């Protein structure tokens, strides 16, 4: 009789632990910077809130990607396809945009990895005047605790470009 109640207790305890782990996993969500006046320089067109699936498709599925690190450009293996993703592995390589802007006309998503809070000092200004006619999303991965106000100070973009950010701890 004691064994059955012990087994039931451990089963209950196990199910509570699993339920708790599901609740805490949502703390590491991807947040969107709200459309505020300090973020946007112009309001060319409004973007609907229902197209977040397009962002997830671009951010997490395979697409032709160009990587930028240490002020050098590394093309993806599929060099024949038009590049739809641009990934900055450091925040010190933004001057590459001034040199090779013609290569990024088809880019729809820019991913930026910020390794520490000092990377926020390298401001990024992205407008369609800079040659990013198809740019829809900017995705910022912070390897430290960051907030919306810090991201607003880091990126300046058109109102049509949606900015997402996430705090994650690299392993």
PDB file of N, CA and C in Angstrom, residues 29-125:
ATOM      1  N   UNK A  29      11.496  34.520 -25.156  1.00  0.00           N
ATOM      2  CA  UNK A  29      10.742  34.772 -26.374  1.00  0.00           C
ATOM      3  C   UNK A  29      11.432  35.828 -27.230  1.00  0.00           C
ATOM      4  N   UNK A  30      10.983  35.919 -28.458  1.00  0.00           N
ATOM      5  CA  UNK A  30      11.455  36.961 -29.372  1.00  0.00           C
ATOM      6  C   UNK A  30      10.480  38.119 -29.251  1.00  0.00           C
ATOM      7  N   UNK A  31      11.007  39.295 -28.937  1.00  0.00           N
ATOM      8  CA  UNK A  31      10.187  40.478 -28.738  1.00  0.00           C
ATOM      9  C   UNK A  31      10.289  41.392 -29.946  1.00  0.00           C
ATOM     10  N   UNK A  32       9.234  42.120 -30.204  1.00  0.00           N
ATOM     11  CA  UNK A  32       9.225  43.086 -31.300  1.00  0.00           C
ATOM     12  C   UNK A  32       9.249  44.485 -30.720  1.00  0.00           C
ATOM     13  N   UNK A  33      10.087  45.317 -31.309  1.00  0.00           N
ATOM     14  CA  UNK A  33      10.148  46.715 -30.897  1.00  0.00           C
ATOM     15  C   UNK A  33       8.891  47.389 -31.407  1.00  0.00           C
ATOM     16  N   UNK A  34       8.163  48.047 -30.513  1.00  0.00           N
ATOM     17  CA  UNK A  34       6.923  48.699 -30.916  1.00  0.00           C
ATOM     18  C   UNK A  34       7.216  49.862 -31.846  1.00  0.00           C
ATOM     19  N   UNK A  35       6.256  50.209 -32.655  1.00  0.00           N
ATOM     20  CA  UNK A  35       6.424  51.266 -33.646  1.00  0.00           C
ATOM     21  C   UNK A  35       6.313  52.618 -32.956  1.00  0.00           C
ATOM     22  N   UNK A  36       7.450  53.150 -32.548  1.00  0.00           N
ATOM     23  CA  UNK A  36       7.476  54.445 -31.873  1.00  0.00           C
ATOM     24  C   UNK A  36       8.132  55.493 -32.739  1.00  0.00           C
ATOM     25  N   UNK A  37       7.939  56.719 -32.394  1.00  0.00           N
ATOM     26  CA  UNK A  37       8.474  57.803 -33.218  1.00  0.00           C
ATOM     27  C   UNK A  37       9.986  57.886 -33.146  1.00  0.00           C
ATOM     28  N   UNK A  38      10.609  57.448 -32.039  1.00  0.00           N
ATOM     29  CA  UNK A  38      12.059  57.525 -31.952  1.00  0.00           C
ATOM     30  C   UNK A  38      12.734  56.437 -32.768  1.00  0.00           C
ATOM     31  N   UNK A  39      11.992  55.395 -33.154  1.00  0.00           N
ATOM     32  CA  UNK A  39      12.571  54.310 -33.933  1.00  0.00           C
ATOM     33  C   UNK A  39      12.571  54.640 -35.411  1.00  0.00           C
ATOM     34  N   UNK A  40      11.576  55.333 -35.877  1.00  0.00           N
ATOM     35  CA  UNK A  40      11.398  55.519 -37.304  1.00  0.00           C
ATOM     36  C   UNK A  40      11.726  56.942 -37.717  1.00  0.00           C
ATOM     37  N   UNK A  41      12.373  57.026 -38.867  1.00  0.00           N
ATOM     38  CA  UNK A  41      12.630  58.348 -39.419  1.00  0.00           C
ATOM     39  C   UNK A  41      11.523  58.764 -40.377  1.00  0.00           C
ATOM     40  N   UNK A  42      10.921  57.790 -41.037  1.00  0.00           N
ATOM     41  CA  UNK A  42       9.823  58.097 -41.949  1.00  0.00           C
ATOM     42  C   UNK A  42       8.762  57.026 -41.807  1.00  0.00           C
ATOM     43  N   UNK A  43       7.571  57.340 -42.228  1.00  0.00           N
ATOM     44  CA  UNK A  43       6.490  56.357 -42.159  1.00  0.00           C
ATOM     45  C   UNK A  43       5.970  56.106 -43.555  1.00  0.00           C
ATOM     46  N   UNK A  44       6.711  55.285 -44.308  1.00  0.00           N
ATOM     47  CA  UNK A  44       6.360  55.073 -45.702  1.00  0.00           C
ATOM     48  C   UNK A  44       5.151  54.168 -45.867  1.00  0.00           C
ATOM     49  N   UNK A  45       5.070  53.061 -45.120  1.00  0.00           N
ATOM     50  CA  UNK A  45       3.892  52.199 -45.203  1.00  0.00           C
ATOM     51  C   UNK A  45       3.746  51.439 -43.901  1.00  0.00           C
ATOM     52  N   UNK A  46       2.527  51.106 -43.589  1.00  0.00           N
ATOM     53  CA  UNK A  46       2.247  50.372 -42.364  1.00  0.00           C
ATOM     54  C   UNK A  46       2.325  48.877 -42.649  1.00  0.00           C
ATOM     55  N   UNK A  47       2.864  48.127 -41.695  1.00  0.00           N
ATOM     56  CA  UNK A  47       2.981  46.682 -41.809  1.00  0.00           C
ATOM     57  C   UNK A  47       1.980  46.056 -40.857  1.00  0.00           C
ATOM     58  N   UNK A  48       1.256  45.049 -41.319  1.00  0.00           N
ATOM     59  CA  UNK A  48       0.269  44.407 -40.463  1.00  0.00           C
ATOM     60  C   UNK A  48       0.956  43.522 -39.436  1.00  0.00           C
ATOM     61  N   UNK A  49       0.317  43.328 -38.306  1.00  0.00           N
ATOM     62  CA  UNK A  49       0.879  42.530 -37.225  1.00  0.00           C
ATOM     63  C   UNK A  49       0.704  41.034 -37.472  1.00  0.00           C
ATOM     64  N   UNK A  50      -0.081  40.653 -38.471  1.00  0.00           N
ATOM     65  CA  UNK A  50      -0.402  39.248 -38.686  1.00  0.00           C
ATOM     66  C   UNK A  50       0.629  38.505 -39.515  1.00  0.00           C
ATOM     67  N   UNK A  51       1.697  39.146 -39.957  1.00  0.00           N
ATOM     68  CA  UNK A  51       2.646  38.466 -40.824  1.00  0.00           C
ATOM     69  C   UNK A  51       3.925  38.064 -40.092  1.00  0.00           C
ATOM     70  N   UNK A  52       3.824  37.722 -38.829  1.00  0.00           N
ATOM     71  CA  UNK A  52       4.991  37.270 -38.080  1.00  0.00           C
ATOM     72  C   UNK A  52       5.480  35.924 -38.593  1.00  0.00           C
ATOM     73  N   UNK A  53       4.617  35.160 -39.210  1.00  0.00           N
ATOM     74  CA  UNK A  53       5.013  33.874 -39.779  1.00  0.00           C
ATOM     75  C   UNK A  53       6.072  34.064 -40.864  1.00  0.00           C
ATOM     76  N   UNK A  54       5.980  35.145 -41.628  1.00  0.00           N
ATOM     77  CA  UNK A  54       6.997  35.429 -42.644  1.00  0.00           C
ATOM     78  C   UNK A  54       8.357  35.665 -41.997  1.00  0.00           C
ATOM     79  N   UNK A  55       8.359  36.361 -40.856  1.00  0.00           N
ATOM     80  CA  UNK A  55       9.612  36.585 -40.136  1.00  0.00           C
ATOM     81  C   UNK A  55      10.218  35.261 -39.684  1.00  0.00           C
ATOM     82  N   UNK A  56       9.400  34.391 -39.083  1.00  0.00           N
ATOM     83  CA  UNK A  56       9.905  33.097 -38.619  1.00  0.00           C
ATOM     84  C   UNK A  56      10.420  32.255 -39.786  1.00  0.00           C
ATOM     85  N   UNK A  57       9.742  32.325 -40.900  1.00  0.00           N
ATOM     86  CA  UNK A  57      10.179  31.592 -42.098  1.00  0.00           C
ATOM     87  C   UNK A  57      11.570  32.046 -42.528  1.00  0.00           C
ATOM     88  N   UNK A  58      11.781  33.349 -42.578  1.00  0.00           N
ATOM     89  CA  UNK A  58      13.085  33.873 -42.978  1.00  0.00           C
ATOM     90  C   UNK A  58      14.158  33.619 -41.923  1.00  0.00           C
ATOM     91  N   UNK A  59      13.822  33.794 -40.668  1.00  0.00           N
ATOM     92  CA  UNK A  59      14.823  33.724 -39.609  1.00  0.00           C
ATOM     93  C   UNK A  59      15.287  32.301 -39.316  1.00  0.00           C
ATOM     94  N   UNK A  60      14.399  31.328 -39.432  1.00  0.00           N
ATOM     95  CA  UNK A  60      14.739  30.003 -38.946  1.00  0.00           C
ATOM     96  C   UNK A  60      14.770  28.910 -40.008  1.00  0.00           C
ATOM     97  N   UNK A  61      14.539  29.233 -41.242  1.00  0.00           N
ATOM     98  CA  UNK A  61      14.640  28.233 -42.309  1.00  0.00           C
ATOM     99  C   UNK A  61      15.810  28.588 -43.216  1.00  0.00           C
ATOM    100  N   UNK A  62      16.215  27.646 -44.025  1.00  0.00           N
ATOM    101  CA  UNK A  62      17.372  27.851 -44.895  1.00  0.00           C
ATOM    102  C   UNK A  62      17.044  28.778 -46.053  1.00  0.00           C
ATOM    103  N   UNK A  63      17.854  29.796 -46.198  1.00  0.00           N
ATOM    104  CA  UNK A  63      17.776  30.739 -47.305  1.00  0.00           C
ATOM    105  C   UNK A  63      19.191  31.138 -47.666  1.00  0.00           C
ATOM    106  N   UNK A  64      19.363  31.670 -48.860  1.00  0.00           N
ATOM    107  CA  UNK A  64      20.683  32.156 -49.258  1.00  0.00           C
ATOM    108  C   UNK A  64      21.095  33.282 -48.309  1.00  0.00           C
ATOM    109  N   UNK A  65      22.259  33.114 -47.673  1.00  0.00           N
ATOM    110  CA  UNK A  65      22.691  34.028 -46.623  1.00  0.00           C
ATOM    111  C   UNK A  65      24.105  34.510 -46.896  1.00  0.00           C
ATOM    112  N   UNK A  66      24.350  35.776 -46.607  1.00  0.00           N
ATOM    113  CA  UNK A  66      25.686  36.338 -46.624  1.00  0.00           C
ATOM    114  C   UNK A  66      26.065  36.646 -45.187  1.00  0.00           C
ATOM    115  N   UNK A  67      27.268  36.219 -44.793  1.00  0.00           N
ATOM    116  CA  UNK A  67      27.760  36.439 -43.435  1.00  0.00           C
ATOM    117  C   UNK A  67      28.829  37.522 -43.449  1.00  0.00           C
ATOM    118  N   UNK A  68      28.788  38.393 -42.451  1.00  0.00           N
ATOM    119  CA  UNK A  68      29.766  39.469 -42.326  1.00  0.00           C
ATOM    120  C   UNK A  68      30.420  39.338 -40.960  1.00  0.00           C
ATOM    121  N   UNK A  69      31.751  39.263 -40.971  1.00  0.00           N
ATOM    122  CA  UNK A  69      32.507  39.178 -39.726  1.00  0.00           C
ATOM    123  C   UNK A  69      33.903  39.730 -39.969  1.00  0.00           C
ATOM    124  N   UNK A  70      34.411  40.485 -39.016  1.00  0.00           N
ATOM    125  CA  UNK A  70      35.745  41.091 -39.113  1.00  0.00           C
ATOM    126  C   UNK A  70      35.902  41.911 -40.397  1.00  0.00           C
ATOM    127  N   UNK A  71      34.887  42.668 -40.748  1.00  0.00           N
ATOM    128  CA  UNK A  71      34.875  43.534 -41.930  1.00  0.00           C
ATOM    129  C   UNK A  71      35.086  42.790 -43.242  1.00  0.00           C
ATOM    130  N   UNK A  72      34.726  41.527 -43.275  1.00  0.00           N
ATOM    131  CA  UNK A  72      34.813  40.776 -44.523  1.00  0.00           C
ATOM    132  C   UNK A  72      33.493  40.064 -44.776  1.00  0.00           C
ATOM    133  N   UNK A  73      33.197  39.880 -46.057  1.00  0.00           N
ATOM    134  CA  UNK A  73      31.939  39.273 -46.488  1.00  0.00           C
ATOM    135  C   UNK A  73      32.203  37.837 -46.896  1.00  0.00           C
ATOM    136  N   UNK A  74      31.370  36.932 -46.381  1.00  0.00           N
ATOM    137  CA  UNK A  74      31.458  35.514 -46.740  1.00  0.00           C
ATOM    138  C   UNK A  74      30.119  35.094 -47.308  1.00  0.00           C
ATOM    139  N   UNK A  75      30.081  34.789 -48.576  1.00  0.00           N
ATOM    140  CA  UNK A  75      28.840  34.378 -49.230  1.00  0.00           C
ATOM    141  C   UNK A  75      28.440  32.983 -48.775  1.00  0.00           C
ATOM    142  N   UNK A  76      27.168  32.703 -48.899  1.00  0.00           N
ATOM    143  CA  UNK A  76      26.683  31.361 -48.574  1.00  0.00           C
ATOM    144  C   UNK A  76      27.080  30.398 -49.682  1.00  0.00           C
ATOM    145  N   UNK A  77      26.894  29.115 -49.433  1.00  0.00           N
ATOM    146  CA  UNK A  77      27.299  28.105 -50.407  1.00  0.00           C
ATOM    147  C   UNK A  77      26.464  28.183 -51.685  1.00  0.00           C
ATOM    148  N   UNK A  78      25.237  28.648 -51.584  1.00  0.00           N
ATOM    149  CA  UNK A  78      24.375  28.770 -52.754  1.00  0.00           C
ATOM    150  C   UNK A  78      24.530  30.174 -53.336  1.00  0.00           C
ATOM    151  N   UNK A  79      25.613  30.399 -54.052  1.00  0.00           N
ATOM    152  CA  UNK A  79      25.932  31.739 -54.540  1.00  0.00           C
ATOM    153  C   UNK A  79      25.087  32.151 -55.743  1.00  0.00           C
ATOM    154  N   UNK A  80      24.387  31.200 -56.378  1.00  0.00           N
ATOM    155  CA  UNK A  80      23.576  31.535 -57.541  1.00  0.00           C
ATOM    156  C   UNK A  80      22.252  32.182 -57.155  1.00  0.00           C
ATOM    157  N   UNK A  81      21.748  31.860 -55.996  1.00  0.00           N
ATOM    158  CA  UNK A  81      20.469  32.411 -55.555  1.00  0.00           C
ATOM    159  C   UNK A  81      20.655  33.841 -55.059  1.00  0.00           C
ATOM    160  N   UNK A  82      19.597  34.625 -55.156  1.00  0.00           N
ATOM    161  CA  UNK A  82      19.676  35.980 -54.618  1.00  0.00           C
ATOM    162  C   UNK A  82      19.675  35.893 -53.089  1.00  0.00           C
ATOM    163  N   UNK A  83      20.475  36.723 -52.468  1.00  0.00           N
ATOM    164  CA  UNK A  83      20.658  36.683 -51.018  1.00  0.00           C
ATOM    165  C   UNK A  83      19.459  37.328 -50.347  1.00  0.00           C
ATOM    166  N   UNK A  84      18.794  36.573 -49.464  1.00  0.00           N
ATOM    167  CA  UNK A  84      17.632  37.114 -48.751  1.00  0.00           C
ATOM    168  C   UNK A  84      17.929  37.378 -47.282  1.00  0.00           C
ATOM    169  N   UNK A  85      19.079  36.884 -46.791  1.00  0.00           N
ATOM    170  CA  UNK A  85      19.464  37.093 -45.391  1.00  0.00           C
ATOM    171  C   UNK A  85      20.892  37.621 -45.321  1.00  0.00           C
ATOM    172  N   UNK A  86      21.091  38.571 -44.430  1.00  0.00           N
ATOM    173  CA  UNK A  86      22.413  39.128 -44.171  1.00  0.00           C
ATOM    174  C   UNK A  86      22.655  38.996 -42.678  1.00  0.00           C
ATOM    175  N   UNK A  87      23.740  38.308 -42.279  1.00  0.00           N
ATOM    176  CA  UNK A  87      24.007  38.051 -40.873  1.00  0.00           C
ATOM    177  C   UNK A  87      25.322  38.693 -40.473  1.00  0.00           C
ATOM    178  N   UNK A  88      25.260  39.568 -39.481  1.00  0.00           N
ATOM    179  CA  UNK A  88      26.446  40.193 -38.909  1.00  0.00           C
ATOM    180  C   UNK A  88      26.823  39.412 -37.660  1.00  0.00           C
ATOM    181  N   UNK A  89      28.004  38.794 -37.685  1.00  0.00           N
ATOM    182  CA  UNK A  89      28.455  38.042 -36.522  1.00  0.00           C
ATOM    183  C   UNK A  89      29.137  38.932 -35.497  1.00  0.00           C
ATOM    184  N   UNK A  90      29.381  40.184 -35.850  1.00  0.00           N
ATOM    185  CA  UNK A  90      29.882  41.168 -34.895  1.00  0.00           C
ATOM    186  C   UNK A  90      29.326  42.534 -35.280  1.00  0.00           C
ATOM    187  N   UNK A  91      29.317  43.441 -34.333  1.00  0.00           N
ATOM    188  CA  UNK A  91      28.731  44.765 -34.572  1.00  0.00           C
ATOM    189  C   UNK A  91      29.765  45.768 -35.074  1.00  0.00           C
ATOM    190  N   UNK A  92      30.979  45.332 -35.307  1.00  0.00           N
ATOM    191  CA  UNK A  92      32.033  46.237 -35.761  1.00  0.00           C
ATOM    192  C   UNK A  92      32.181  46.258 -37.276  1.00  0.00           C
ATOM    193  N   UNK A  93      31.360  45.503 -37.975  1.00  0.00           N
ATOM    194  CA  UNK A  93      31.508  45.355 -39.425  1.00  0.00           C
ATOM    195  C   UNK A  93      30.452  46.081 -40.231  1.00  0.00           C
ATOM    196  N   UNK A  94      29.773  47.056 -39.642  1.00  0.00           N
ATOM    197  CA  UNK A  94      28.709  47.754 -40.362  1.00  0.00           C
ATOM    198  C   UNK A  94      29.224  48.596 -41.519  1.00  0.00           C
ATOM    199  N   UNK A  95      30.498  48.962 -41.525  1.00  0.00           N
ATOM    200  CA  UNK A  95      31.018  49.757 -42.638  1.00  0.00           C
ATOM    201  C   UNK A  95      31.054  48.964 -43.938  1.00  0.00           C
ATOM    202  N   UNK A  96      30.883  47.654 -43.887  1.00  0.00           N
ATOM    203  CA  UNK A  96      30.787  46.838 -45.096  1.00  0.00           C
ATOM    204  C   UNK A  96      29.563  47.241 -45.913  1.00  0.00           C
ATOM    205  N   UNK A  97      28.527  47.707 -45.228  1.00  0.00           N
ATOM    206  CA  UNK A  97      27.310  48.134 -45.928  1.00  0.00           C
ATOM    207  C   UNK A  97      27.587  49.299 -46.867  1.00  0.00           C
ATOM    208  N   UNK A  98      28.481  50.182 -46.500  1.00  0.00           N
ATOM    209  CA  UNK A  98      28.806  51.330 -47.353  1.00  0.00           C
ATOM    210  C   UNK A  98      29.592  50.913 -48.584  1.00  0.00           C
ATOM    211  N   UNK A  99      30.350  49.832 -48.492  1.00  0.00           N
ATOM    212  CA  UNK A  99      31.192  49.393 -49.597  1.00  0.00           C
ATOM    213  C   UNK A  99      30.434  48.540 -50.606  1.00  0.00           C
ATOM    214  N   UNK A 100      29.543  47.662 -50.142  1.00  0.00           N
ATOM    215  CA  UNK A 100      28.936  46.650 -51.016  1.00  0.00           C
ATOM    216  C   UNK A 100      27.426  46.706 -51.025  1.00  0.00           C
ATOM    217  N   UNK A 101      26.848  47.858 -50.950  1.00  0.00           N
ATOM    218  CA  UNK A 101      25.398  47.977 -50.833  1.00  0.00           C
ATOM    219  C   UNK A 101      24.659  47.421 -52.050  1.00  0.00           C
ATOM    220  N   UNK A 102      25.281  47.452 -53.207  1.00  0.00           N
ATOM    221  CA  UNK A 102      24.600  46.954 -54.407  1.00  0.00           C
ATOM    222  C   UNK A 102      24.355  45.454 -54.352  1.00  0.00           C
ATOM    223  N   UNK A 103      25.128  44.731 -53.550  1.00  0.00           N
ATOM    224  CA  UNK A 103      24.961  43.291 -53.423  1.00  0.00           C
ATOM    225  C   UNK A 103      23.803  42.898 -52.518  1.00  0.00           C
ATOM    226  N   UNK A 104      23.204  43.855 -51.821  1.00  0.00           N
ATOM    227  CA  UNK A 104      22.202  43.543 -50.817  1.00  0.00           C
ATOM    228  C   UNK A 104      20.812  44.055 -51.175  1.00  0.00           C
ATOM    229  N   UNK A 105      20.522  44.255 -52.436  1.00  0.00           N
ATOM    230  CA  UNK A 105      19.216  44.787 -52.838  1.00  0.00           C
ATOM    231  C   UNK A 105      18.066  43.827 -52.540  1.00  0.00           C
ATOM    232  N   UNK A 106      18.330  42.507 -52.540  1.00  0.00           N
ATOM    233  CA  UNK A 106      17.274  41.518 -52.326  1.00  0.00           C
ATOM    234  C   UNK A 106      17.155  41.063 -50.880  1.00  0.00           C
ATOM    235  N   UNK A 107      17.950  41.618 -49.992  1.00  0.00           N
ATOM    236  CA  UNK A 107      17.941  41.198 -48.586  1.00  0.00           C
ATOM    237  C   UNK A 107      16.617  41.574 -47.936  1.00  0.00           C
ATOM    238  N   UNK A 108      15.990  40.589 -47.274  1.00  0.00           N
ATOM    239  CA  UNK A 108      14.730  40.806 -46.570  1.00  0.00           C
ATOM    240  C   UNK A 108      14.916  40.782 -45.054  1.00  0.00           C
ATOM    241  N   UNK A 109      15.983  40.139 -44.569  1.00  0.00           N
ATOM    242  CA  UNK A 109      16.218  39.995 -43.142  1.00  0.00           C
ATOM    243  C   UNK A 109      17.689  40.252 -42.832  1.00  0.00           C
ATOM    244  N   UNK A 110      17.932  41.089 -41.842  1.00  0.00           N
ATOM    245  CA  UNK A 110      19.285  41.298 -41.327  1.00  0.00           C
ATOM    246  C   UNK A 110      19.306  40.788 -39.897  1.00  0.00           C
ATOM    247  N   UNK A 111      20.230  39.868 -39.624  1.00  0.00           N
ATOM    248  CA  UNK A 111      20.420  39.345 -38.276  1.00  0.00           C
ATOM    249  C   UNK A 111      21.727  39.913 -37.741  1.00  0.00           C
ATOM    250  N   UNK A 112      21.684  40.413 -36.509  1.00  0.00           N
ATOM    251  CA  UNK A 112      22.862  41.016 -35.886  1.00  0.00           C
ATOM    252  C   UNK A 112      23.080  40.345 -34.538  1.00  0.00           C
ATOM    253  N   UNK A 113      24.307  39.915 -34.300  1.00  0.00           N
ATOM    254  CA  UNK A 113      24.657  39.305 -33.021  1.00  0.00           C
ATOM    255  C   UNK A 113      25.441  40.328 -32.205  1.00  0.00           C
ATOM    256  N   UNK A 114      24.900  40.669 -31.047  1.00  0.00           N
ATOM    257  CA  UNK A 114      25.560  41.594 -30.129  1.00  0.00           C
ATOM    258  C   UNK A 114      26.118  40.784 -28.970  1.00  0.00           C
ATOM    259  N   UNK A 115      27.440  40.796 -28.831  1.00  0.00           N
ATOM    260  CA  UNK A 115      28.091  39.945 -27.837  1.00  0.00           C
ATOM    261  C   UNK A 115      28.170  40.577 -26.461  1.00  0.00           C
ATOM    262  N   UNK A 116      28.214  41.907 -26.388  1.00  0.00           N
ATOM    263  CA  UNK A 116      28.244  42.587 -25.090  1.00  0.00           C
ATOM    264  C   UNK A 116      27.616  43.966 -25.235  1.00  0.00           C
ATOM    265  N   UNK A 117      27.438  44.655 -24.123  1.00  0.00           N
ATOM    266  CA  UNK A 117      26.755  45.958 -24.144  1.00  0.00           C
ATOM    267  C   UNK A 117      27.537  47.021 -24.914  1.00  0.00           C
ATOM    268  N   UNK A 118      28.836  46.869 -25.033  1.00  0.00           N
ATOM    269  CA  UNK A 118      29.628  47.828 -25.808  1.00  0.00           C
ATOM    270  C   UNK A 118      29.251  47.815 -27.287  1.00  0.00           C
ATOM    271  N   UNK A 119      28.732  46.686 -27.779  1.00  0.00           N
ATOM    272  CA  UNK A 119      28.310  46.607 -29.177  1.00  0.00           C
ATOM    273  C   UNK A 119      27.153  47.557 -29.483  1.00  0.00           C
ATOM    274  N   UNK A 120      26.411  47.954 -28.470  1.00  0.00           N
ATOM    275  CA  UNK A 120      25.304  48.893 -28.673  1.00  0.00           C
ATOM    276  C   UNK A 120      25.800  50.282 -29.080  1.00  0.00           C
ATOM    277  N   UNK A 121      27.074  50.565 -28.858  1.00  0.00           N
ATOM    278  CA  UNK A 121      27.645  51.866 -29.238  1.00  0.00           C
ATOM    279  C   UNK A 121      27.863  51.990 -30.735  1.00  0.00           C
ATOM    280  N   UNK A 122      27.909  50.877 -31.458  1.00  0.00           N
ATOM    281  CA  UNK A 122      28.039  50.887 -32.917  1.00  0.00           C
ATOM    282  C   UNK A 122      26.649  51.014 -33.518  1.00  0.00           C
ATOM    283  N   UNK A 123      26.190  52.219 -33.683  1.00  0.00           N
ATOM    284  CA  UNK A 123      24.825  52.483 -34.148  1.00  0.00           C
ATOM    285  C   UNK A 123      24.653  52.007 -35.591  1.00  0.00           C
ATOM    286  N   UNK A 124      23.431  51.603 -35.900  1.00  0.00           N
ATOM    287  CA  UNK A 124      23.104  51.112 -37.234  1.00  0.00           C
ATOM    288  C   UNK A 124      21.937  51.910 -37.787  1.00  0.00           C
ATOM    289  N   UNK A 125      22.122  52.501 -38.957  1.00  0.00           N
ATOM    290  CA  UNK A 125      21.050  53.235 -39.614  1.00  0.00           C
ATOM    291  C   UNK A 125      20.712  52.528 -40.923  1.00  0.00           C
TER     292      UNK A 125
END
